Short mmCIF file of C-alpha atoms in Angstrom, two decimals:
data_model
loop_
_atom_site.label_atom_id
_atom_site.label_comp_id
_atom_site.label_asym_id
_atom_site.label_seq_id
_atom_site.Cartn_x
_atom_site.Cartn_y
_atom_site.Cartn_z
CA MET T 22 162.98 44.46 129.60
CA ARG T 23 161.60 47.21 127.42
CA ARG T 24 158.58 46.25 125.33
CA ARG T 25 158.62 46.81 121.61
CA LEU T 26 156.52 48.89 119.26
CA PRO T 27 155.41 47.32 115.96
CA ARG T 28 156.74 49.33 113.07
CA GLY T 29 153.90 49.05 110.56
CA THR T 30 151.69 46.70 108.68
CA ARG T 31 152.09 44.55 105.59
CA ARG T 32 149.03 44.58 103.39
CA GLY T 33 147.71 41.78 101.26
CA ALA T 34 148.06 39.17 103.99
CA GLY T 35 145.90 38.69 107.05
CA TRP T 36 147.00 38.52 110.64
CA ARG T 37 147.57 34.77 110.50
CA SER T 38 150.71 35.42 108.50
CA GLY T 39 152.74 35.89 111.70
CA PRO T 40 154.25 38.78 113.62
CA HIS T 41 155.58 41.81 111.82
CA PRO T 42 159.25 42.75 112.20
CA CYS T 43 159.81 45.45 114.81
CA GLN T 44 162.40 47.36 116.77
CA PRO T 45 162.23 49.27 120.08
CA GLU T 46 162.35 52.63 118.34
CA ILE T 47 161.77 54.02 114.86
CA ARG T 48 164.77 55.70 113.29
CA ALA T 49 164.16 58.67 111.01
CA GLY T 50 167.30 60.34 109.76
CA PRO T 51 169.23 61.88 112.65
CA ALA T 52 166.38 61.60 115.14
CA GLU T 53 164.93 58.66 117.01
CA ILE T 54 161.21 58.71 117.68
CA SER T 55 159.72 56.75 120.56
CA ILE T 56 156.15 57.09 121.77
CA ARG T 57 157.55 56.99 125.28
CA GLU T 58 159.70 60.13 124.89
CA SER T 59 157.02 62.79 125.38
CA ARG T 60 155.76 61.60 128.76
CA ASP T 61 156.36 58.96 131.39
CA TYR T 62 154.89 55.78 129.96
CA PRO T 63 154.22 52.62 131.93
CA LEU T 64 155.89 49.42 130.82
CA GLU T 65 152.76 48.57 128.83
CA VAL T 66 151.38 50.92 126.18
CA LEU T 67 148.00 50.95 124.44
CA LEU T 68 148.05 50.97 120.65
CA ALA T 69 144.85 51.56 118.70
CA ALA T 70 143.75 51.61 115.07
CA ILE T 71 140.62 52.80 113.34
CA GLY T 72 139.41 51.32 110.09
CA ASP T 73 139.01 48.08 108.21
CA LEU T 74 138.35 44.59 109.47
CA VAL T 75 137.63 42.47 106.40
CA LEU T 76 137.66 38.92 105.11
CA ASP T 77 140.86 38.07 103.22
CA ILE T 78 140.60 35.43 100.49
CA THR T 79 144.08 34.64 99.19
CA ILE T 80 144.48 32.53 96.04
CA ALA T 81 147.87 31.16 95.00
CA PRO T 82 147.46 29.20 91.73
CA HIS T 83 149.67 26.15 91.18
CA GLY T 84 150.64 27.25 87.70
CA GLU T 85 149.23 29.50 85.01
CA LEU T 86 145.52 30.32 85.23
CA ARG T 87 143.41 28.51 82.66
CA THR T 88 140.68 30.64 81.13
CA ASN T 89 137.20 29.10 81.44
CA ASP T 90 138.64 26.07 83.24
CA ASP T 91 139.88 24.84 86.61
CA THR T 92 143.30 25.70 88.00
CA PRO T 93 144.54 23.99 91.18
CA ALA T 94 145.44 26.55 93.85
CA ALA T 95 146.14 27.07 97.52
CA ILE T 96 143.25 29.12 98.90
CA ARG T 97 143.34 30.70 102.34
CA VAL T 98 140.46 32.48 104.05
CA GLY T 99 141.13 34.58 107.12
CA GLY T 100 141.01 37.98 108.70
CA GLY T 101 142.54 41.04 107.11
CA GLY T 102 142.37 44.78 106.77
CA GLN T 103 145.23 47.15 107.47
CA ALA T 104 143.81 48.49 110.73
CA ALA T 105 143.04 44.97 111.97
CA ASN T 106 146.47 43.68 110.93
CA PHE T 107 148.17 46.45 112.90
CA CYS T 108 146.29 45.51 116.06
CA ALA T 109 146.80 41.78 115.54
CA TRP T 110 150.56 42.14 115.13
CA ALA T 111 150.76 44.45 118.14
CA ALA T 112 148.91 41.88 120.25
CA SER T 113 151.17 39.10 118.97
CA LEU T 114 154.12 41.08 120.33
CA GLY T 115 152.49 41.35 123.74
CA GLU T 116 151.25 44.93 123.43
CA ARG T 117 147.76 46.03 124.39
CA SER T 118 145.85 46.85 121.22
CA ARG T 119 142.40 48.17 120.45
CA LEU T 120 140.55 48.21 117.13
CA VAL T 121 137.66 50.55 116.34
CA THR T 122 135.84 49.29 113.27
CA ARG T 123 132.52 48.57 111.58
CA VAL T 124 131.44 45.15 110.32
CA GLY T 125 128.30 43.61 108.92
CA ASP T 126 125.78 41.98 111.20
CA ASP T 127 126.64 38.67 109.57
CA ASP T 128 128.55 35.45 110.18
CA ALA T 129 131.74 36.84 108.63
CA GLY T 130 131.73 39.89 110.90
CA ARG T 131 131.09 37.85 114.03
CA ARG T 132 133.81 35.36 113.11
CA LEU T 133 136.41 38.04 112.41
CA VAL T 134 135.72 39.90 115.66
CA ALA T 135 135.89 36.65 117.65
CA GLU T 136 139.21 35.66 116.05
CA LEU T 137 140.77 39.04 116.81
CA GLU T 138 139.55 38.96 120.40
CA ALA T 139 140.93 35.44 120.80
CA GLY T 140 144.28 36.86 119.69
CA GLY T 141 144.23 39.44 122.47
CA VAL T 142 142.86 42.46 120.60
CA GLU T 143 140.17 44.59 122.24
CA VAL T 144 137.60 45.15 119.50
CA HIS T 145 134.92 47.83 119.38
CA ALA T 146 132.90 46.88 116.31
CA VAL T 147 129.80 48.76 115.21
CA ARG T 148 127.34 46.36 113.54
CA ALA T 149 125.88 47.36 110.20
CA ALA T 150 123.26 46.26 107.69
CA GLU T 151 125.88 46.19 104.91
CA PRO T 152 127.95 43.03 104.52
CA THR T 153 131.36 42.72 106.10
CA GLY T 154 134.07 43.83 103.68
CA ALA T 155 136.15 41.33 101.71
CA ILE T 156 139.40 41.37 99.76
CA ALA T 157 140.36 38.77 97.16
CA VAL T 158 144.13 38.51 96.68
CA LEU T 159 145.52 36.72 93.62
CA ILE T 160 149.18 35.72 93.96
CA GLY T 161 151.09 35.88 90.68
CA PRO T 162 153.93 33.56 89.54
CA GLY T 163 156.55 35.97 90.87
CA GLY T 164 154.78 36.61 94.16
CA GLU T 165 153.11 39.82 92.99
CA ARG T 166 149.68 40.47 94.49
CA THR T 167 146.60 41.64 92.61
CA MET T 168 143.71 42.63 94.85
CA ALA T 169 139.99 43.06 94.29
CA THR T 170 138.29 44.87 97.15
CA GLN T 171 134.79 45.20 98.51
CA ARG T 172 135.10 47.58 101.45
CA GLY T 173 131.58 46.83 102.63
CA ALA T 174 130.56 47.95 106.10
CA SER T 175 134.00 49.25 107.11
CA VAL T 176 133.79 52.57 105.26
CA GLY T 177 130.44 53.43 106.87
CA LEU T 178 131.82 54.13 110.36
CA ARG T 179 130.49 57.53 111.47
CA ARG T 180 131.70 60.11 113.95
CA ASP T 181 128.52 59.61 115.96
CA ASP T 182 129.37 55.90 116.29
CA LEU T 183 132.48 56.70 118.32
CA ARG T 184 132.54 56.65 122.10
CA PRO T 185 135.09 58.82 123.94
CA GLU T 186 135.98 55.97 126.31
CA TRP T 187 137.32 53.95 123.36
CA PHE T 188 140.20 56.43 123.08
CA VAL T 189 140.99 57.02 126.74
CA GLY T 190 144.57 56.05 127.53
CA VAL T 191 145.55 55.41 123.91
CA ASP T 192 149.29 56.07 123.50
CA LEU T 193 149.28 55.83 119.70
CA ILE T 194 146.51 55.53 117.13
CA HIS T 195 147.29 54.08 113.70
CA VAL T 196 145.28 55.46 110.77
CA PRO T 197 145.57 53.69 107.40
CA ALA T 198 144.99 55.99 104.44
CA TYR T 199 142.15 53.60 103.58
CA SER T 200 140.39 55.21 106.54
CA LEU T 201 140.81 58.66 104.95
CA PHE T 202 139.83 57.91 101.36
CA ARG T 203 136.05 57.78 101.86
CA GLU T 204 133.37 59.39 103.98
CA PRO T 205 131.93 59.01 106.54
CA LEU T 206 134.90 56.93 107.77
CA ALA T 207 137.33 59.78 107.08
CA THR T 208 135.50 62.14 109.42
CA ALA T 209 135.35 59.42 112.08
CA ALA T 210 139.11 58.86 111.73
CA ARG T 211 139.86 62.58 112.12
CA THR T 212 137.64 62.70 115.20
CA ALA T 213 139.47 59.72 116.68
CA VAL T 214 142.81 61.46 116.07
CA GLU T 215 141.54 64.57 117.86
CA MET T 216 140.46 62.54 120.89
CA VAL T 217 143.80 60.74 121.09
CA ARG T 218 145.65 64.06 120.78
CA LEU T 219 143.62 65.45 123.68
CA GLY T 220 145.02 62.61 125.77
CA ARG T 221 148.55 63.46 124.60
CA GLY T 222 148.77 60.34 122.48
CA ARG T 223 150.60 60.09 119.18
CA VAL T 224 149.40 59.37 115.65
CA SER T 225 150.75 57.24 112.81
CA VAL T 226 149.45 57.18 109.24
CA ASP T 227 150.09 54.59 106.53
CA LEU T 228 149.73 55.69 102.90
CA SER T 229 148.23 52.24 102.19
CA SER T 230 147.87 52.08 98.42
CA VAL T 231 149.24 53.72 95.27
CA ALA T 232 145.94 53.20 93.45
CA GLY T 233 144.06 54.66 96.40
CA LEU T 234 146.35 57.70 96.51
CA VAL T 235 145.97 58.31 92.79
CA ASP T 236 142.17 58.05 92.96
CA TYR T 237 142.00 60.23 96.06
CA GLY T 238 144.48 62.77 94.73
CA PRO T 239 148.08 63.05 95.97
CA ALA T 240 147.81 66.81 96.58
CA ARG T 241 144.60 66.25 98.50
CA MET T 242 146.35 63.62 100.62
CA MET T 243 149.18 66.05 101.33
CA SER T 244 146.60 68.51 102.66
CA GLU T 245 145.06 65.74 104.77
CA LEU T 246 148.44 64.86 106.24
CA ALA T 247 149.15 68.52 106.98
CA ARG T 248 145.85 68.63 108.84
CA ILE T 249 146.43 65.45 110.85
CA LYS T 250 150.16 66.08 111.42
CA PRO T 251 151.10 62.44 112.08
CA ASP T 252 154.09 61.74 114.27
CA ILE T 253 155.00 58.73 112.12
CA LEU T 254 154.29 58.24 108.43
CA PHE T 255 154.59 54.82 106.76
CA ALA T 256 155.07 54.52 102.99
CA THR T 257 156.42 52.14 100.40
CA ALA T 258 158.77 53.60 97.80
CA ALA T 259 155.94 53.48 95.24
CA GLU T 260 153.57 55.29 97.60
CA ALA T 261 156.20 57.94 98.29
CA ASP T 262 156.72 58.40 94.55
CA ALA T 263 152.97 58.89 94.08
CA MET T 264 153.01 61.93 96.36
CA PRO T 265 153.69 65.42 94.95
CA VAL T 266 156.87 65.73 97.03
CA ALA T 267 159.30 62.92 97.85
CA MET T 268 159.48 61.49 101.35
CA ASP T 269 162.55 62.85 103.13
CA PHE T 270 164.06 61.00 106.12
CA CYS T 271 162.60 57.85 104.55
CA ILE T 272 165.18 55.09 104.93
CA ALA T 273 164.63 51.83 103.05
CA ILE T 274 166.42 48.49 102.95
CA VAL T 275 166.39 47.45 99.30
CA SER T 276 167.37 43.92 98.21
CA GLY T 277 169.65 43.52 101.21
CA GLU T 278 171.95 46.29 99.99
CA GLY T 279 171.64 48.37 103.14
CA PRO T 280 169.95 51.70 103.97
CA GLN T 281 169.19 54.02 101.08
CA ARG T 282 167.59 57.46 101.18
CA ALA T 283 164.14 57.22 99.58
CA GLY T 284 163.53 60.93 99.13
CA GLU T 285 165.32 64.19 98.51
CA HIS T 286 162.79 66.81 99.59
CA ALA T 287 161.38 67.33 103.07
CA VAL T 288 157.75 66.68 103.82
CA ARG T 289 156.84 68.77 106.86
CA VAL T 290 153.74 66.79 107.76
CA ALA T 291 155.27 64.11 109.96
CA ALA T 292 157.93 63.94 112.63
CA ALA T 293 159.24 60.73 111.08
CA ALA T 294 158.75 58.79 107.88
CA VAL T 295 159.24 55.05 107.58
CA ALA T 296 159.71 53.24 104.27
CA LYS T 297 158.23 49.75 103.97
CA VAL T 298 159.94 47.26 101.68
CA GLY T 299 158.35 43.84 102.02
CA ALA T 300 159.14 42.33 105.39
CA ARG T 301 162.12 44.63 105.96
CA PRO T 302 160.87 48.15 106.77
CA ALA T 303 163.25 50.76 108.12
#
């Protein structure tokens, strides 16, 4: 039976949230993109990601927050980070996955690496003097998520930290836009893409965050995408709207009403674009 490729990541929840929905191939308008189409792939593929492995602290208050007082809440602490989530979900589906990241030389970093490895992910983590990154997620009454981030050690990954053998045999590398927003991680991510391309592997990019895109500059991100030329581009409708041109071939399932075109103008930076709407990407 053919194995399946995970179709993206859902941010704001760590890998303990369960497997991500997936399908054997990613549909993009009239074309179907499969990482197995360009060469003869074995039954098992190797999926990699470069970027964040952080501590997720999720807080779901049991009612309205009380200023200067206690509010009962469900609080969950676990692993997170878009790059780590991608690898964790891939492993949960039985795929080989490999994460290249940077964590603090601290208890949090050691715990997160150990948990990922226990889940079947091959982790190459550079240890750093900075603390391991952390994200606090506050769940609102309607399920909306407000996040406060401390990227910590993850954004300090350098090109010189990378080892060529980490990218040998990689069939697809996933690059969150978080890995492109700040240096030196951005240069390391571009270098990783180049090494995977040399091995005839494919590249996916996730636009990650509207706030991040606005701070980074949408036009600047368009130039970055044109440089990387991802085979697959993931975006929410809001992320697509933040870009200077709409995402064409971006099909979304909205409120169970069926496929809807999410863009009107072509973006010639990716072979396929995938819209993410909650747990039902398309």
